[in-house]
mmCIF file of C-alpha atoms in Angstrom:
data_model
loop_
_atom_site.group_PDB
_atom_site.id
_atom_site.type_symbol
_atom_site.label_atom_id
_atom_site.label_comp_id
_atom_site.label_asym_id
_atom_site.label_seq_id
_atom_site.Cartn_x
_atom_site.Cartn_y
_atom_site.Cartn_z
ATOM 1 C CA MET A 14 30.420 3.043 10.248
ATOM 2 C CA THR A 15 29.191 6.269 8.725
ATOM 3 C CA SER A 16 26.683 6.886 6.005
ATOM 4 C CA PRO A 17 27.736 8.241 2.715
ATOM 5 C CA THR A 18 26.069 11.532 3.591
ATOM 6 C CA GLY A 19 28.143 11.772 6.722
ATOM 7 C CA GLY A 20 25.136 11.622 9.049
ATOM 8 C CA THR A 21 24.370 8.849 11.768
ATOM 9 C CA PRO A 22 24.145 5.623 9.984
ATOM 10 C CA PRO A 23 20.687 3.838 10.203
ATOM 11 C CA ALA A 24 20.605 1.110 12.810
ATOM 12 C CA LEU A 25 18.946 -2.363 12.421
ATOM 13 C CA ASP A 26 15.799 -2.667 14.394
ATOM 14 C CA ARG A 27 15.774 -5.516 16.876
ATOM 15 C CA GLU A 28 12.036 -5.934 16.464
ATOM 16 C CA LEU A 29 12.102 -6.367 12.857
ATOM 17 C CA HIS A 30 15.264 -8.521 12.638
ATOM 18 C CA HIS A 31 13.492 -11.925 12.369
ATOM 19 C CA PRO A 32 12.674 -12.873 8.848
ATOM 20 C CA THR A 33 8.998 -13.510 9.554
ATOM 21 C CA ARG A 34 8.701 -10.063 11.331
ATOM 22 C CA LEU A 35 10.289 -8.563 8.462
ATOM 23 C CA ALA A 36 8.124 -10.179 5.877
ATOM 24 C CA LEU A 37 4.965 -9.258 7.841
ATOM 25 C CA ALA A 38 6.008 -5.601 8.224
ATOM 26 C CA ALA A 39 6.975 -5.257 4.502
ATOM 27 C CA TYR A 40 3.696 -6.920 3.405
ATOM 28 C CA LEU A 41 1.787 -4.641 5.586
ATOM 29 C CA SER A 42 3.804 -1.565 4.464
ATOM 30 C CA ALA A 43 2.326 -2.026 0.882
ATOM 31 C CA CYS A 44 -1.221 -2.294 1.940
ATOM 32 C CA GLY A 45 -3.746 -0.408 4.163
ATOM 33 C CA GLU A 46 -4.643 -3.432 6.098
ATOM 34 C CA ALA A 47 -4.624 -7.286 5.711
ATOM 35 C CA GLU A 48 -6.633 -9.999 6.973
ATOM 36 C CA PHE A 49 -5.044 -12.577 9.349
ATOM 37 C CA ALA A 50 -5.681 -15.470 6.846
ATOM 38 C CA VAL A 51 -3.972 -13.553 4.048
ATOM 39 C CA LEU A 52 -0.910 -13.024 6.208
ATOM 40 C CA ARG A 53 -0.822 -16.501 7.405
ATOM 41 C CA ASP A 54 -0.920 -17.797 3.884
ATOM 42 C CA TYR A 55 1.660 -15.401 2.576
ATOM 43 C CA CYS A 56 4.139 -16.061 5.388
ATOM 44 C CA GLN A 57 3.268 -19.767 5.392
ATOM 45 C CA ILE A 58 3.241 -20.112 9.191
ATOM 46 C CA SER A 59 0.726 -21.502 11.727
ATOM 47 C CA ASP A 60 -2.207 -19.416 13.235
ATOM 48 C CA SER A 61 -0.505 -19.538 16.613
ATOM 49 C CA THR A 62 2.798 -18.372 15.330
ATOM 50 C CA LEU A 63 1.372 -15.533 13.450
ATOM 51 C CA SER A 64 -0.840 -14.551 16.400
ATOM 52 C CA LYS A 65 2.314 -14.467 18.672
ATOM 53 C CA THR A 66 4.252 -12.638 16.082
ATOM 54 C CA LEU A 67 1.399 -10.002 15.585
ATOM 55 C CA SER A 68 0.999 -9.609 19.321
ATOM 56 C CA ALA A 69 4.657 -9.013 19.683
ATOM 57 C CA LEU A 70 4.775 -6.304 16.965
ATOM 58 C CA GLU A 71 1.583 -4.860 18.427
ATOM 59 C CA LYS A 72 3.220 -4.443 21.822
ATOM 60 C CA THR A 73 6.092 -2.348 20.210
ATOM 61 C CA GLY A 74 3.546 -0.241 18.619
ATOM 62 C CA TYR A 75 4.524 -1.190 15.110
ATOM 63 C CA VAL A 76 1.257 -3.067 14.132
ATOM 64 C CA SER A 77 -2.391 -2.298 15.101
ATOM 65 C CA ILE A 78 -4.847 -5.112 15.386
ATOM 66 C CA ARG A 79 -8.561 -4.813 14.611
ATOM 67 C CA LYS A 80 -11.114 -7.474 15.234
ATOM 68 C CA GLY A 81 -14.450 -7.326 13.695
ATOM 69 C CA TYR A 82 -17.089 -9.298 11.634
ATOM 70 C CA LEU A 83 -17.734 -9.646 8.059
ATOM 71 C CA GLY A 84 -21.164 -10.975 7.926
ATOM 72 C CA LYS A 85 -21.276 -13.509 10.830
ATOM 73 C CA ARG A 86 -17.749 -14.549 10.613
ATOM 74 C CA PRO A 87 -15.180 -13.065 12.890
ATOM 75 C CA ARG A 88 -12.126 -11.447 11.195
ATOM 76 C CA THR A 89 -8.791 -10.009 12.481
ATOM 77 C CA TRP A 90 -7.154 -7.241 10.512
ATOM 78 C CA ALA A 91 -3.629 -6.014 10.975
ATOM 79 C CA ALA A 92 -2.077 -2.705 9.723
ATOM 80 C CA LEU A 93 1.323 -1.209 9.926
ATOM 81 C CA THR A 94 1.213 1.988 12.252
ATOM 82 C CA PHE A 95 2.989 5.163 11.323
ATOM 83 C CA THR A 96 5.791 4.195 13.899
ATOM 84 C CA GLY A 97 6.032 0.844 12.234
ATOM 85 C CA ARG A 98 6.472 2.399 8.715
ATOM 86 C CA LYS A 99 9.245 4.614 10.026
ATOM 87 C CA ALA A 100 10.967 1.778 11.746
ATOM 88 C CA LEU A 101 10.767 -0.379 8.641
ATOM 89 C CA THR A 102 12.145 2.363 6.450
ATOM 90 C CA ARG A 103 15.100 2.735 8.908
ATOM 91 C CA HIS A 104 15.692 -1.050 9.060
ATOM 92 C CA LEU A 105 15.614 -1.381 5.281
ATOM 93 C CA ALA A 106 18.049 1.483 4.999
ATOM 94 C CA ALA A 107 20.382 -0.101 7.436
ATOM 95 C CA LEU A 108 20.313 -3.320 5.434
ATOM 96 C CA GLU A 109 21.167 -1.574 2.192
ATOM 97 C CA GLU A 110 23.921 0.225 3.908
ATOM 98 C CA ILE A 111 25.378 -3.082 5.004
ATOM 99 C CA ALA A 112 24.877 -4.545 1.456
ATOM 100 C CA ALA A 113 26.340 -1.417 -0.112
ATOM 101 C CA THR A 114 29.349 -1.388 2.220
ATOM 102 C CA ALA A 115 30.183 -4.954 1.422
ATOM 103 C CA ARG A 116 29.925 -4.149 -2.314
ATOM 104 C CA ARG A 117 32.115 -1.246 -1.945
ATOM 105 C CA ALA A 118 34.769 -3.414 -0.027
ATOM 106 C CA ALA A 119 34.475 -6.189 -2.688
ATOM 107 C CA ASP A 120 34.995 -3.544 -5.511
ATOM 108 C CA ALA A 121 38.107 -2.045 -3.691
ATOM 109 C CA CYS A 122 39.551 -5.540 -3.060
ATOM 110 C CA ALA A 123 39.035 -6.508 -6.711
ATOM 111 C CA GLN A 124 40.700 -3.308 -7.922
ATOM 112 C CA GLU A 125 43.648 -3.879 -5.618
ATOM 113 C CA GLU A 126 44.018 -7.299 -6.885
ATOM 114 C CA GLN A 127 43.973 -6.108 -10.461
ATOM 115 C CA GLU A 128 46.434 -3.428 -9.738
ATOM 116 C CA GLU A 129 48.720 -6.018 -8.042
ATOM 117 C CA GLN A 130 48.424 -8.367 -11.018
ATOM 118 C CA GLU A 131 49.499 -5.589 -13.397
ATOM 119 C CA GLU A 132 52.439 -4.628 -11.281
ATOM 120 C CA HIS A 133 53.471 -8.204 -11.243
ATOM 121 C CA ARG A 134 53.094 -8.651 -14.905
ATOM 122 C CA GLU A 135 55.123 -5.385 -15.634
ATOM 123 C CA GLU A 136 57.875 -6.626 -13.290
ATOM 124 C CA HIS A 137 58.064 -9.852 -15.299
ATOM 125 C CA GLU A 138 57.909 -8.337 -18.645
ATOM 126 C CA VAL A 139 60.555 -5.499 -18.124
ATOM 127 C CA PRO A 140 63.684 -7.861 -17.860
ATOM 128 C CA GLY A 141 62.625 -9.606 -21.140
ATOM 129 C CA ALA A 142 62.160 -6.452 -23.184
ATOM 130 C CA MET B 24 27.608 -7.116 14.983
ATOM 131 C CA ASP B 25 24.672 -4.846 14.752
ATOM 132 C CA SER B 26 22.473 -3.043 17.172
ATOM 133 C CA THR B 27 20.380 -6.224 17.305
ATOM 134 C CA GLY B 28 23.185 -7.988 18.974
ATOM 135 C CA GLU B 29 23.282 -10.585 16.179
ATOM 136 C CA PRO B 30 25.960 -10.742 13.503
ATOM 137 C CA ILE B 31 24.677 -10.046 10.083
ATOM 138 C CA ASP B 32 26.751 -10.206 6.830
ATOM 139 C CA ALA B 33 26.068 -8.683 3.381
ATOM 140 C CA ARG B 34 24.630 -11.866 2.079
ATOM 141 C CA GLU B 35 22.053 -11.919 4.804
ATOM 142 C CA ALA B 36 21.287 -8.253 4.373
ATOM 143 C CA ARG B 37 20.646 -8.845 0.505
ATOM 144 C CA SER B 38 18.430 -11.782 1.211
ATOM 145 C CA ALA B 39 16.504 -9.767 3.718
ATOM 146 C CA LEU B 40 16.111 -7.005 1.369
ATOM 147 C CA ALA B 41 14.900 -9.330 -1.370
ATOM 148 C CA ALA B 42 12.462 -10.915 0.971
ATOM 149 C CA ALA B 43 11.011 -7.465 1.882
ATOM 150 C CA CYS B 44 10.764 -6.469 -1.703
ATOM 151 C CA ALA B 45 8.859 -9.591 -2.654
ATOM 152 C CA ALA B 46 6.498 -9.185 0.331
ATOM 153 C CA ARG B 47 5.724 -5.660 -0.870
ATOM 154 C CA VAL B 48 5.166 -6.878 -4.386
ATOM 155 C CA ALA B 49 2.934 -9.609 -3.228
ATOM 156 C CA ALA B 50 0.768 -7.218 -1.097
ATOM 157 C CA ARG B 51 0.450 -4.619 -3.949
ATOM 158 C CA LYS B 52 -0.632 -7.357 -6.333
ATOM 159 C CA ALA B 53 -3.183 -8.755 -3.672
ATOM 160 C CA GLY B 54 -4.610 -5.224 -3.261
ATOM 161 C CA GLU B 55 -4.813 -4.593 -7.006
ATOM 162 C CA ARG B 56 -6.554 -8.017 -7.689
ATOM 163 C CA GLY B 57 -9.784 -7.483 -9.599
ATOM 164 C CA ARG B 58 -12.635 -6.822 -7.386
ATOM 165 C CA PRO B 59 -16.315 -7.871 -8.643
ATOM 166 C CA ARG B 60 -17.647 -5.232 -11.087
ATOM 167 C CA GLY B 61 -20.822 -5.139 -8.895
ATOM 168 C CA TYR B 62 -18.993 -3.097 -6.246
ATOM 169 C CA GLY B 63 -18.169 -0.324 -8.531
ATOM 170 C CA ILE B 64 -21.511 -0.287 -10.290
ATOM 171 C CA GLY B 65 -23.313 -0.299 -6.938
ATOM 172 C CA GLN B 66 -21.061 2.452 -5.667
ATOM 173 C CA GLY B 67 -21.711 4.579 -8.747
ATOM 174 C CA LEU B 68 -25.608 4.105 -8.585
ATOM 175 C CA THR B 69 -25.939 4.733 -4.825
ATOM 176 C CA PHE B 70 -23.806 7.851 -5.234
ATOM 177 C CA ALA B 71 -25.696 9.176 -8.181
ATOM 178 C CA VAL B 72 -29.192 8.381 -6.610
ATOM 179 C CA GLY B 73 -28.048 9.907 -3.246
ATOM 180 C CA PHE B 74 -27.039 13.233 -4.722
ATOM 181 C CA ILE B 75 -29.817 13.601 -7.263
ATOM 182 C CA ALA B 76 -32.367 12.940 -4.534
ATOM 183 C CA LEU B 77 -30.575 15.556 -2.405
ATOM 184 C CA GLY B 78 -30.727 17.956 -5.295
ATOM 185 C CA LEU B 79 -34.391 17.211 -5.884
ATOM 186 C CA ALA B 80 -35.203 17.682 -2.239
ATOM 187 C CA ASP B 81 -34.144 21.280 -2.657
ATOM 188 C CA ARG B 82 -36.418 21.791 -5.774
ATOM 189 C CA GLU B 83 -39.501 19.779 -4.505
ATOM 190 C CA PRO B 84 -40.161 20.733 -0.915
ATOM 191 C CA ARG B 85 -43.395 18.698 -1.007
ATOM 192 C CA TRP B 86 -41.491 15.492 -1.213
ATOM 193 C CA GLY B 87 -38.528 16.942 0.637
ATOM 194 C CA ILE B 88 -38.527 14.404 3.540
ATOM 195 C CA TRP B 89 -38.847 11.431 1.491
ATOM 196 C CA LEU B 90 -36.210 12.679 -0.871
ATOM 197 C CA VAL B 91 -33.804 13.288 1.989
ATOM 198 C CA GLY B 92 -34.614 9.855 3.415
ATOM 199 C CA VAL B 93 -33.769 8.178 -0.017
ATOM 200 C CA ALA B 94 -30.521 10.289 -0.166
ATOM 201 C CA LEU B 95 -29.386 9.107 3.261
ATOM 202 C CA VAL B 96 -30.186 5.472 2.618
ATOM 203 C CA SER B 97 -28.490 5.589 -0.755
ATOM 204 C CA LEU B 98 -25.441 7.319 0.629
ATOM 205 C CA THR B 99 -25.154 4.893 3.551
ATOM 206 C CA GLY B 100 -25.392 2.077 0.973
ATOM 207 C CA PHE B 101 -22.644 3.790 -0.965
ATOM 208 C CA PHE B 102 -20.212 3.940 2.046
ATOM 209 C CA VAL B 103 -21.129 0.227 2.978
ATOM 210 C CA LEU B 104 -20.284 -0.839 -0.625
ATOM 211 C CA LEU B 105 -17.135 1.287 -0.485
ATOM 212 C CA TRP B 106 -15.892 -0.367 2.607
ATOM 213 C CA LEU B 107 -16.945 -3.884 1.442
ATOM 214 C CA GLY B 108 -15.191 -3.269 -1.897
ATOM 215 C CA ALA B 109 -11.990 -2.080 -0.214
ATOM 216 C CA HIS B 110 -11.844 -5.061 2.052
ATOM 217 C CA HIS B 111 -12.666 -7.566 -0.699
ATOM 218 C CA GLY B 112 -10.058 -10.212 -0.926
ATOM 219 C CA GLY B 113 -8.530 -9.518 2.552
ATOM 220 C CA VAL B 114 -6.182 -6.706 1.467
ATOM 221 C CA THR B 115 -7.006 -3.048 1.306
ATOM 222 C CA ARG B 116 -4.977 -0.805 -1.184
ATOM 223 C CA TRP B 117 -2.337 1.553 0.094
ATOM 224 C CA PHE B 118 -1.846 5.038 -1.473
ATOM 225 C CA ASN B 119 -0.070 4.298 -4.845
ATOM 226 C CA ARG B 120 -1.169 4.580 -8.306
ATOM 227 C CA GLY B 121 0.779 1.547 -9.326
ATOM 228 C CA ASP B 122 -1.089 1.182 -12.635
ATOM 229 C CA GLY B 123 1.345 3.089 -14.918
ATOM 230 C CA ARG B 124 -0.808 6.005 -15.254
ATOM 231 C CA PRO B 125 0.917 9.441 -15.915
ATOM 232 C CA GLY B 126 0.765 11.627 -12.634
ATOM 233 C CA TRP B 127 -1.253 14.386 -14.284
ATOM 234 C CA ARG B 128 -4.071 11.928 -14.889
ATOM 235 C CA ALA B 129 -4.309 10.941 -11.231
ATOM 236 C CA TRP B 130 -4.758 14.584 -10.213
ATOM 237 C CA VAL B 131 -6.911 15.750 -13.199
ATOM 238 C CA VAL B 132 -9.501 12.932 -13.368
ATOM 239 C CA PRO B 133 -11.040 13.568 -9.883
ATOM 240 C CA PHE B 134 -11.538 17.247 -10.935
ATOM 241 C CA ILE B 135 -13.667 16.519 -13.978
ATOM 242 C CA PRO B 136 -16.814 15.759 -11.851
ATOM 243 C CA LEU B 137 -16.079 18.757 -9.713
ATOM 244 C CA ALA B 138 -15.839 20.891 -12.855
ATOM 245 C CA ILE B 139 -19.327 19.405 -14.122
ATOM 246 C CA GLY B 140 -20.696 20.174 -10.630
ATOM 247 C CA ILE B 141 -19.502 23.818 -10.898
ATOM 248 C CA ALA B 142 -21.084 24.080 -14.353
ATOM 249 C CA GLY B 143 -24.406 22.697 -13.066
ATOM 250 C CA ALA B 144 -24.288 25.126 -10.155
ATOM 251 C CA LEU B 145 -23.696 28.076 -12.555
ATOM 252 C CA LEU B 146 -26.806 26.948 -14.616
ATOM 253 C CA TYR B 147 -29.183 25.650 -12.035
ATOM 254 C CA GLY B 148 -27.918 26.731 -8.569
ATOM 255 C CA THR B 149 -27.509 24.315 -5.719
ATOM 256 C CA THR B 150 -29.903 21.732 -7.276
ATOM 257 C CA GLY B 151 -27.873 21.751 -10.577
ATOM 258 C CA TRP B 152 -24.634 21.308 -8.511
ATOM 259 C CA LEU B 153 -25.942 18.311 -6.545
ATOM 260 C CA VAL B 154 -27.429 16.543 -9.473
ATOM 261 C CA ALA B 155 -24.619 17.206 -11.903
ATOM 262 C CA PHE B 156 -21.965 16.251 -9.377
ATOM 263 C CA GLY B 157 -23.845 13.041 -8.382
ATOM 264 C CA VAL B 158 -24.335 11.880 -12.046
ATOM 265 C CA ALA B 159 -20.623 12.787 -13.010
ATOM 266 C CA CYS B 160 -19.177 11.070 -9.889
ATOM 267 C CA GLY B 161 -21.382 8.022 -10.220
ATOM 268 C CA GLY B 162 -20.646 7.714 -13.899
ATOM 269 C CA ASP B 163 -17.040 7.874 -13.067
ATOM 270 C CA TYR B 164 -17.272 5.026 -10.493
ATOM 271 C CA ILE B 165 -19.166 2.900 -13.209
ATOM 272 C CA LEU B 166 -16.641 3.608 -15.884
ATOM 273 C CA ARG B 167 -13.768 2.760 -13.611
ATOM 274 C CA ALA B 168 -15.317 -0.534 -12.547
ATOM 275 C CA ASN B 169 -15.964 -1.399 -16.188
ATOM 276 C CA ARG B 170 -12.405 -0.503 -17.032
ATOM 277 C CA GLN B 171 -10.871 -2.474 -14.154
ATOM 278 C CA ALA B 172 -13.042 -5.539 -15.043
ATOM 279 C CA ARG B 173 -11.893 -5.338 -18.703
ATOM 280 C CA THR B 174 -8.110 -5.112 -17.728
ATOM 281 C CA SER B 175 -8.192 -7.824 -15.031
#
């Protein structure tokens, strides 16, 4: 597969392939940082699942975790790193490329079918004329 | 088959894109959620008091130490309120205007307090610059807080 610009096509990122990871990364890409509870409520997953997912993304360097206090309450904040932002951009570009390729193929297929139908119709119309 | 080793078709790609788009919209909305007006008013007042005190410290050497102390406390309060306001609601904003403002306004508005400060500097020197800049910036914070409270 080549990109329309002729360069190397963007590849899907294994670390962002899972829907929860993608949703987390996309959410974090549109904000500076977000609190653990906000992310858990948005993704509708358990604390332990979110904790594991964030740890996995932190290991890859896509997410940075900050622990602190707001008053006396402990809080955990997550933010997408610069590497994570670049990886997400590449991953989304790869997804768009897949969707666009399928759309082009479907359009080409529909056009071929239409041409075939027209040819077929002409063949049937000529003897009667 | 893709580089992740798992097959992905166009339908899955489209739904993943839609999910990512929805997540971004949700994060933006959460970041723009109205913050209590008190944060903006507090930020404006502490900023203005801090700069006015710094300006007066230059003009009134007799009270210099006290005024510098007041300025430090006020400006520390300003930064604390800025941090608390940004983190209110659990999501901090990312760098996007996102409010439909034209581009020129986003650039010109921050220069207005600077221009007022320069005018103050030309008339009254350093004291004029500090006082005018503090009042203009503080006023800007308060006006913005009131506007956001009205629109939300």
